[in-house]
Coordinates of C-alpha atoms in Angstrom, one line a residue:
Chain U
M1 CA 102.4 103.9 81.6
T2 CA 102.5 100.8 83.7
P3 CA 101.5 101.5 87.3
L4 CA 103.8 100.7 90.1
S5 CA 103.2 97.1 91.3
D6 CA 101.9 96.3 94.8
R7 CA 105.0 94.3 95.3
F8 CA 107.2 97.4 94.6
L9 CA 105.0 99.6 96.9
E10 CA 105.2 97.1 99.7
S11 CA 108.9 96.7 99.3
L12 CA 109.4 100.5 99.3
A13 CA 107.3 100.9 102.5
A14 CA 109.1 98.1 104.2
A15 CA 112.5 99.6 103.4
A16 CA 111.3 103.0 104.7
V17 CA 110.0 101.5 108.0
H18 CA 113.2 99.4 108.4
D19 CA 115.4 102.4 107.8
G20 CA 113.5 104.5 110.3
L21 CA 112.3 106.9 107.6
A22 CA 108.5 106.6 108.1
D23 CA 106.7 108.9 110.6
A24 CA 103.6 106.9 110.1
V25 CA 102.1 104.0 108.1
F26 CA 98.6 103.8 106.8
T27 CA 96.4 101.1 105.4
R28 CA 92.9 100.8 103.9
L29 CA 90.6 98.1 105.3
S30 CA 87.1 96.9 104.4
T31 CA 84.9 96.0 107.3
P32 CA 81.3 95.4 108.1
I33 CA 80.9 99.1 109.1
G34 CA 82.5 100.3 105.9
R35 CA 86.0 101.1 104.6
L36 CA 88.4 102.4 107.3
L37 CA 91.7 104.3 106.9
V38 CA 94.0 103.4 109.8
V39 CA 97.2 105.4 110.4
Q40 CA 99.8 104.1 112.9
G41 CA 103.0 105.7 114.3
A42 CA 105.8 104.1 116.3
E43 CA 103.8 104.3 119.5
G44 CA 100.4 103.2 118.3
V45 CA 97.4 104.0 116.2
V46 CA 97.2 107.8 115.7
R47 CA 94.1 108.0 113.4
V48 CA 91.2 106.0 112.3
G49 CA 89.0 107.5 109.6
F50 CA 85.6 106.3 108.3
E51 CA 84.9 106.2 104.6
E52 CA 83.1 109.5 104.5
E53 CA 86.2 111.4 105.4
P54 CA 88.2 112.6 102.4
E55 CA 91.4 110.7 102.5
D56 CA 93.7 113.4 101.3
R57 CA 92.6 115.8 104.0
L58 CA 92.8 113.2 106.7
L59 CA 96.4 112.3 105.7
A60 CA 97.3 116.0 105.5
D61 CA 96.1 116.4 109.1
V62 CA 98.2 113.5 110.2
A63 CA 101.2 114.8 108.3
A64 CA 100.9 118.2 110.1
G65 CA 100.6 116.5 113.5
V66 CA 103.0 113.5 113.2
G67 CA 105.3 114.3 110.3
P68 CA 105.1 114.2 106.5
R69 CA 106.9 110.9 105.9
I70 CA 103.8 108.9 105.6
V71 CA 103.9 105.6 103.7
A72 CA 101.2 103.0 102.9
S73 CA 101.6 99.3 103.7
D74 CA 99.1 96.5 104.4
R75 CA 101.9 94.2 105.4
E76 CA 103.5 96.5 108.0
L77 CA 100.1 97.0 109.7
A78 CA 99.1 93.3 109.4
T79 CA 98.6 92.9 113.2
T80 CA 96.5 96.0 113.5
R81 CA 94.4 95.0 110.4
D82 CA 93.8 91.5 111.8
A83 CA 92.8 92.8 115.2
L84 CA 90.3 95.3 113.7
S85 CA 88.8 92.8 111.3
A86 CA 88.5 90.1 114.0
Y87 CA 86.8 92.6 116.3
L88 CA 84.4 94.0 113.8
E89 CA 83.5 90.7 112.4
G90 CA 82.7 89.5 115.9
D91 CA 85.5 86.9 116.0
S92 CA 87.3 88.6 118.9
D93 CA 86.0 90.0 122.2
S94 CA 88.5 92.8 122.7
L95 CA 90.4 95.3 120.7
A96 CA 93.6 95.9 122.6
L97 CA 95.6 98.1 120.3
P98 CA 98.2 100.6 121.5
V99 CA 97.1 104.2 120.8
D100 CA 98.9 107.4 120.3
L101 CA 96.7 110.4 121.1
R102 CA 99.0 113.1 119.7
L103 CA 96.2 114.3 117.4
A104 CA 93.9 115.1 120.3
R105 CA 95.8 118.3 120.9
A106 CA 94.1 119.7 124.0
P107 CA 95.4 118.1 127.2
F108 CA 91.9 117.8 128.5
R109 CA 90.7 115.9 125.5
R110 CA 93.6 113.6 125.8
E111 CA 92.8 112.8 129.4
V112 CA 89.3 112.0 128.6
L113 CA 90.2 109.7 125.8
E114 CA 92.9 108.0 127.8
T115 CA 90.4 107.3 130.6
L116 CA 87.9 105.9 128.1
H117 CA 90.6 103.7 126.5
R118 CA 91.8 102.4 129.8
E119 CA 88.5 101.9 131.7
V120 CA 85.5 101.2 129.5
G121 CA 85.7 97.8 128.0
R122 CA 83.6 95.9 125.6
G123 CA 80.0 95.4 126.7
A124 CA 80.2 98.4 129.1
T125 CA 78.9 101.9 128.6
I126 CA 79.4 105.1 130.4
S127 CA 77.5 108.5 130.4
Y128 CA 79.1 111.7 129.4
G129 CA 78.8 113.0 133.0
A130 CA 80.3 109.9 134.5
L131 CA 83.2 110.0 132.1
A132 CA 83.8 113.6 133.0
S133 CA 84.0 112.7 136.7
R134 CA 86.2 109.7 136.1
S135 CA 88.6 111.9 134.1
G136 CA 88.8 114.3 137.0
H137 CA 86.5 117.1 135.5
P138 CA 83.1 116.4 137.1
R139 CA 81.5 119.5 135.7
A140 CA 82.7 119.1 132.1
A141 CA 80.1 116.7 130.6
R142 CA 79.6 118.9 127.6
A143 CA 83.3 119.2 126.9
V144 CA 83.5 115.4 127.2
G145 CA 81.0 115.3 124.4
T146 CA 83.3 117.4 122.2
A147 CA 86.3 115.3 123.1
C148 CA 84.4 112.2 122.0
A149 CA 83.1 113.9 118.8
R150 CA 86.6 114.8 117.8
N151 CA 88.2 111.5 118.9
P152 CA 91.0 110.9 116.3
V153 CA 90.9 107.2 116.9
P154 CA 87.3 105.9 117.0
L155 CA 86.9 102.2 117.6
V156 CA 90.3 101.9 119.2
V157 CA 89.3 104.5 121.8
P158 CA 85.7 103.4 122.2
C159 CA 83.7 106.7 122.1
H160 CA 80.7 104.6 120.8
R161 CA 80.4 103.4 124.4
V162 CA 79.7 106.9 125.8
L163 CA 75.9 107.5 126.0
P164 CA 73.7 110.3 127.2
S165 CA 72.2 109.8 130.7
T166 CA 68.8 110.9 129.3
G167 CA 68.4 107.7 127.2
G168 CA 69.0 106.9 123.6
V169 CA 72.4 106.4 122.0
G170 CA 73.3 110.1 121.4
S171 CA 75.5 111.3 118.6
Y172 CA 78.6 109.8 117.1
G173 CA 81.4 111.2 114.9
G174 CA 80.9 108.3 112.5
G175 CA 77.1 108.7 112.4
V176 CA 74.5 107.2 114.7
A177 CA 73.9 104.2 112.5
R178 CA 77.5 103.1 113.1
K179 CA 77.2 103.7 116.8
V180 CA 74.1 101.5 117.0
A181 CA 75.9 98.8 114.9
L182 CA 78.9 98.8 117.3
L183 CA 76.7 98.6 120.4
E184 CA 74.8 95.7 118.8
L185 CA 78.1 94.0 118.0
E186 CA 79.1 94.4 121.7
G187 CA 75.8 93.1 123.0
V188 CA 74.8 96.3 124.6
L189 CA 71.8 96.7 122.3
P190 CA 69.8 93.8 121.1
R191 CA 70.5 92.9 117.5
R192 CA 67.8 93.9 115.1
L193 CA 68.6 91.2 112.6
P194 CA 68.9 87.5 113.5
S195 CA 72.6 86.6 113.9
T196 CA 73.9 84.3 111.2
G197 CA 76.6 83.0 113.5
Chain E
M1 CA 108.8 123.8 111.1
A2 CA 108.7 124.0 107.3
A3 CA 105.7 124.8 105.2
A4 CA 103.1 122.0 105.1
L5 CA 104.6 119.2 103.1
P6 CA 102.1 116.8 101.6
P7 CA 102.1 113.2 103.0
F8 CA 105.0 111.6 101.2
W9 CA 102.9 108.7 99.8
S10 CA 100.7 111.2 97.9
L11 CA 103.8 112.0 95.9
V12 CA 104.5 108.3 95.3
E13 CA 100.9 107.8 94.1
A14 CA 100.9 110.9 92.0
H15 CA 104.3 110.6 90.3
G16 CA 105.6 107.1 90.9
D17 CA 104.5 105.8 87.5
E18 CA 106.1 108.5 85.4
L19 CA 109.3 108.3 87.6
L20 CA 109.5 104.6 86.8
V21 CA 109.4 105.4 83.1
H22 CA 112.2 107.9 83.7
A23 CA 114.2 105.4 85.6
R24 CA 113.7 102.8 82.8
K25 CA 115.0 105.3 80.3
L26 CA 118.1 105.9 82.3
A27 CA 118.9 102.5 83.9
G28 CA 117.0 100.0 81.7
E29 CA 114.1 97.7 82.6
Q30 CA 116.3 95.5 84.7
H31 CA 117.4 98.1 87.2
A32 CA 114.5 100.6 87.0
E33 CA 112.7 99.5 90.2
D34 CA 115.9 99.3 92.2
V35 CA 116.8 102.8 91.1
L36 CA 113.3 104.1 91.9
Q37 CA 113.2 102.5 95.4
E38 CA 116.5 104.0 96.3
A39 CA 115.5 107.4 94.9
F40 CA 112.3 107.4 97.0
L41 CA 114.4 106.4 100.1
R42 CA 116.8 109.2 99.5
A43 CA 113.9 111.6 99.0
L44 CA 112.4 110.4 102.3
R45 CA 115.7 111.1 104.1
A46 CA 115.7 114.7 102.8
Y47 CA 112.0 115.3 103.0
P48 CA 111.6 116.7 106.5
R49 CA 114.3 119.2 105.8
L50 CA 112.7 120.8 102.7
R51 CA 111.9 124.4 103.3
H52 CA 109.0 124.6 100.9
A53 CA 106.6 122.3 99.1
R54 CA 107.0 123.6 95.6
H55 CA 108.2 121.7 92.6
L56 CA 108.3 118.4 94.4
R57 CA 107.8 116.5 91.2
A58 CA 110.9 118.0 89.5
W59 CA 112.8 117.4 92.7
L60 CA 111.9 113.7 92.5
Y61 CA 113.0 113.6 88.9
R62 CA 116.4 115.0 89.8
I63 CA 116.8 112.6 92.7
T64 CA 115.8 109.7 90.4
T65 CA 118.3 110.9 87.8
T66 CA 121.3 111.2 90.2
T67 CA 120.4 107.9 91.8
A68 CA 120.4 106.1 88.4
F69 CA 123.9 107.3 87.9
D70 CA 125.1 106.5 91.4
L71 CA 123.8 103.0 91.3
H72 CA 125.3 102.5 87.9
R73 CA 128.7 103.5 89.3
V74 CA 128.3 101.1 92.2
R75 CA 127.5 98.3 89.8
R76 CA 130.5 99.1 87.7
R77 CA 132.7 99.3 90.6
E78 CA 131.6 95.9 91.8
V79 CA 132.6 94.4 88.4
V80 CA 135.7 96.2 87.2
T81 CA 137.1 99.1 89.2
D82 CA 137.9 100.1 92.7
E83 CA 136.9 103.7 92.8
P84 CA 135.9 104.8 96.3
P85 CA 132.1 104.8 96.8
T86 CA 130.3 108.1 96.7
V87 CA 127.5 108.6 99.2
P88 CA 125.5 111.5 98.0
V89 CA 123.1 113.2 100.3
E90 CA 120.2 115.1 98.8
D91 CA 120.3 117.9 101.4
D92 CA 117.8 120.2 100.0
H93 CA 116.0 121.3 96.9
D94 CA 119.4 122.4 95.4
D95 CA 120.9 119.0 95.0
G96 CA 124.3 119.8 93.4
G97 CA 124.5 116.3 92.0
F98 CA 122.0 116.9 89.2
E99 CA 123.7 120.0 87.9
A100 CA 127.1 118.3 87.9
L101 CA 125.6 115.4 86.1
I102 CA 124.3 117.4 83.2
A103 CA 127.2 119.8 83.1
P104 CA 129.1 117.9 80.3
L105 CA 126.1 117.8 78.0
P106 CA 125.6 120.1 75.0
E107 CA 124.0 123.4 75.9
A108 CA 120.7 122.6 74.2
A109 CA 120.3 119.4 76.2
R110 CA 121.2 121.0 79.4
T111 CA 118.7 123.8 78.9
A112 CA 115.9 121.4 78.2
L113 CA 116.7 119.3 81.3
I114 CA 116.9 122.4 83.5
L115 CA 113.6 123.8 82.3
R116 CA 112.0 120.4 82.9
F117 CA 113.6 119.1 86.1
V118 CA 114.8 122.3 87.9
E119 CA 112.4 124.9 86.8
D120 CA 109.6 122.4 86.7
L121 CA 108.0 123.8 83.6
D122 CA 105.4 121.9 81.6
Y123 CA 105.8 121.4 77.9
D124 CA 103.8 124.5 77.0
A125 CA 106.0 126.7 79.0
I126 CA 109.2 125.0 77.8
G127 CA 108.0 125.5 74.3
A128 CA 107.3 129.2 75.0
S129 CA 110.7 129.6 76.5
L130 CA 112.6 127.8 73.6
D131 CA 110.3 129.3 71.0
C132 CA 109.0 126.0 69.7
S133 CA 105.8 123.9 69.9
P134 CA 105.0 121.9 73.0
V135 CA 105.4 118.7 71.0
A136 CA 108.9 119.9 69.9
A137 CA 109.6 120.8 73.5
R138 CA 108.7 117.3 74.7
Q139 CA 111.0 115.9 72.0
R140 CA 113.9 118.1 73.1
V141 CA 113.6 116.9 76.7
S142 CA 113.3 113.3 75.7
T143 CA 116.4 113.7 73.4
A144 CA 118.3 115.3 76.3
V145 CA 117.4 112.4 78.6
R146 CA 118.6 110.0 76.0
S147 CA 122.0 111.9 75.7
L148 CA 122.2 111.7 79.5
R149 CA 121.6 108.0 79.3
E150 CA 124.4 107.7 76.7
R151 CA 126.8 109.1 79.3
L152 CA 126.3 106.0 81.4
P153 CA 129.4 104.0 80.3
S154 CA 128.4 100.5 79.5

């Protein structure tokens, strides 16, 4: 059986998006921090997954939250792909992508992530406690930690910039090594390896 | 809302190749991809309204079959006739178009197509049902698809 060609698949996805038949579009992307799965809806990025996450389960979660009409297309998400690649390869200083936090189902978590997305830019960091205060819940540092750990859109909502006030980098949904790599990329931590740039 | 439907693209990735083969049998190499794209778009239109997630593969086969016939009619109309266009909507799992399409076939062919593309049985089960071997069952379905194809007026 000849497999469907990429040209056919791209054409199908483009027609689906054009006809308003896609609830979300996803793309797979190779980056310096590993392969990413990026899912985007009409309003913005709804989900970013690291390569350890099983793709079928991730997409099933998105289908349950956003709708089952999910199609794949590199071309429809070209802008998002370019922005993420440029950022992770150090060619761009900011990652300003629209985000759709529908998958952060609890309103509290959504508030925390919105605050983080809006207020903590590249090169800056914030403690769990300070993020709790800034989101209007000064006593909820621990719950802020949970909100960050379950962030459906890491990188785009920069939970890697949230650090414990006691020192160290703390934990990260995508693993501590990735958090360190991102903080190095953003100049918060000194690079361990000489830059080749 | 309905039972958890799988992300649509997982169906494209799982069944797209065999559906393209089916579209080729019905519409020929030249039109197979057009048929399949249109079939997937029709399926997407109906998808959120499905009430359950069972037998989706057979459902896609039926849509591909009816789409092959509809597009063939459209092409013929453009060339020779002025029949009014039909705009079928696959409303649900029970798309009447497929049953109507196979109604004029001999009973043996109809039975084979229903077991495969409505009941969604595999060839072992079709063989058991028709009292023949799985290989013979596959052959009967394939013959039935061919007689369906012959109904496409050239």
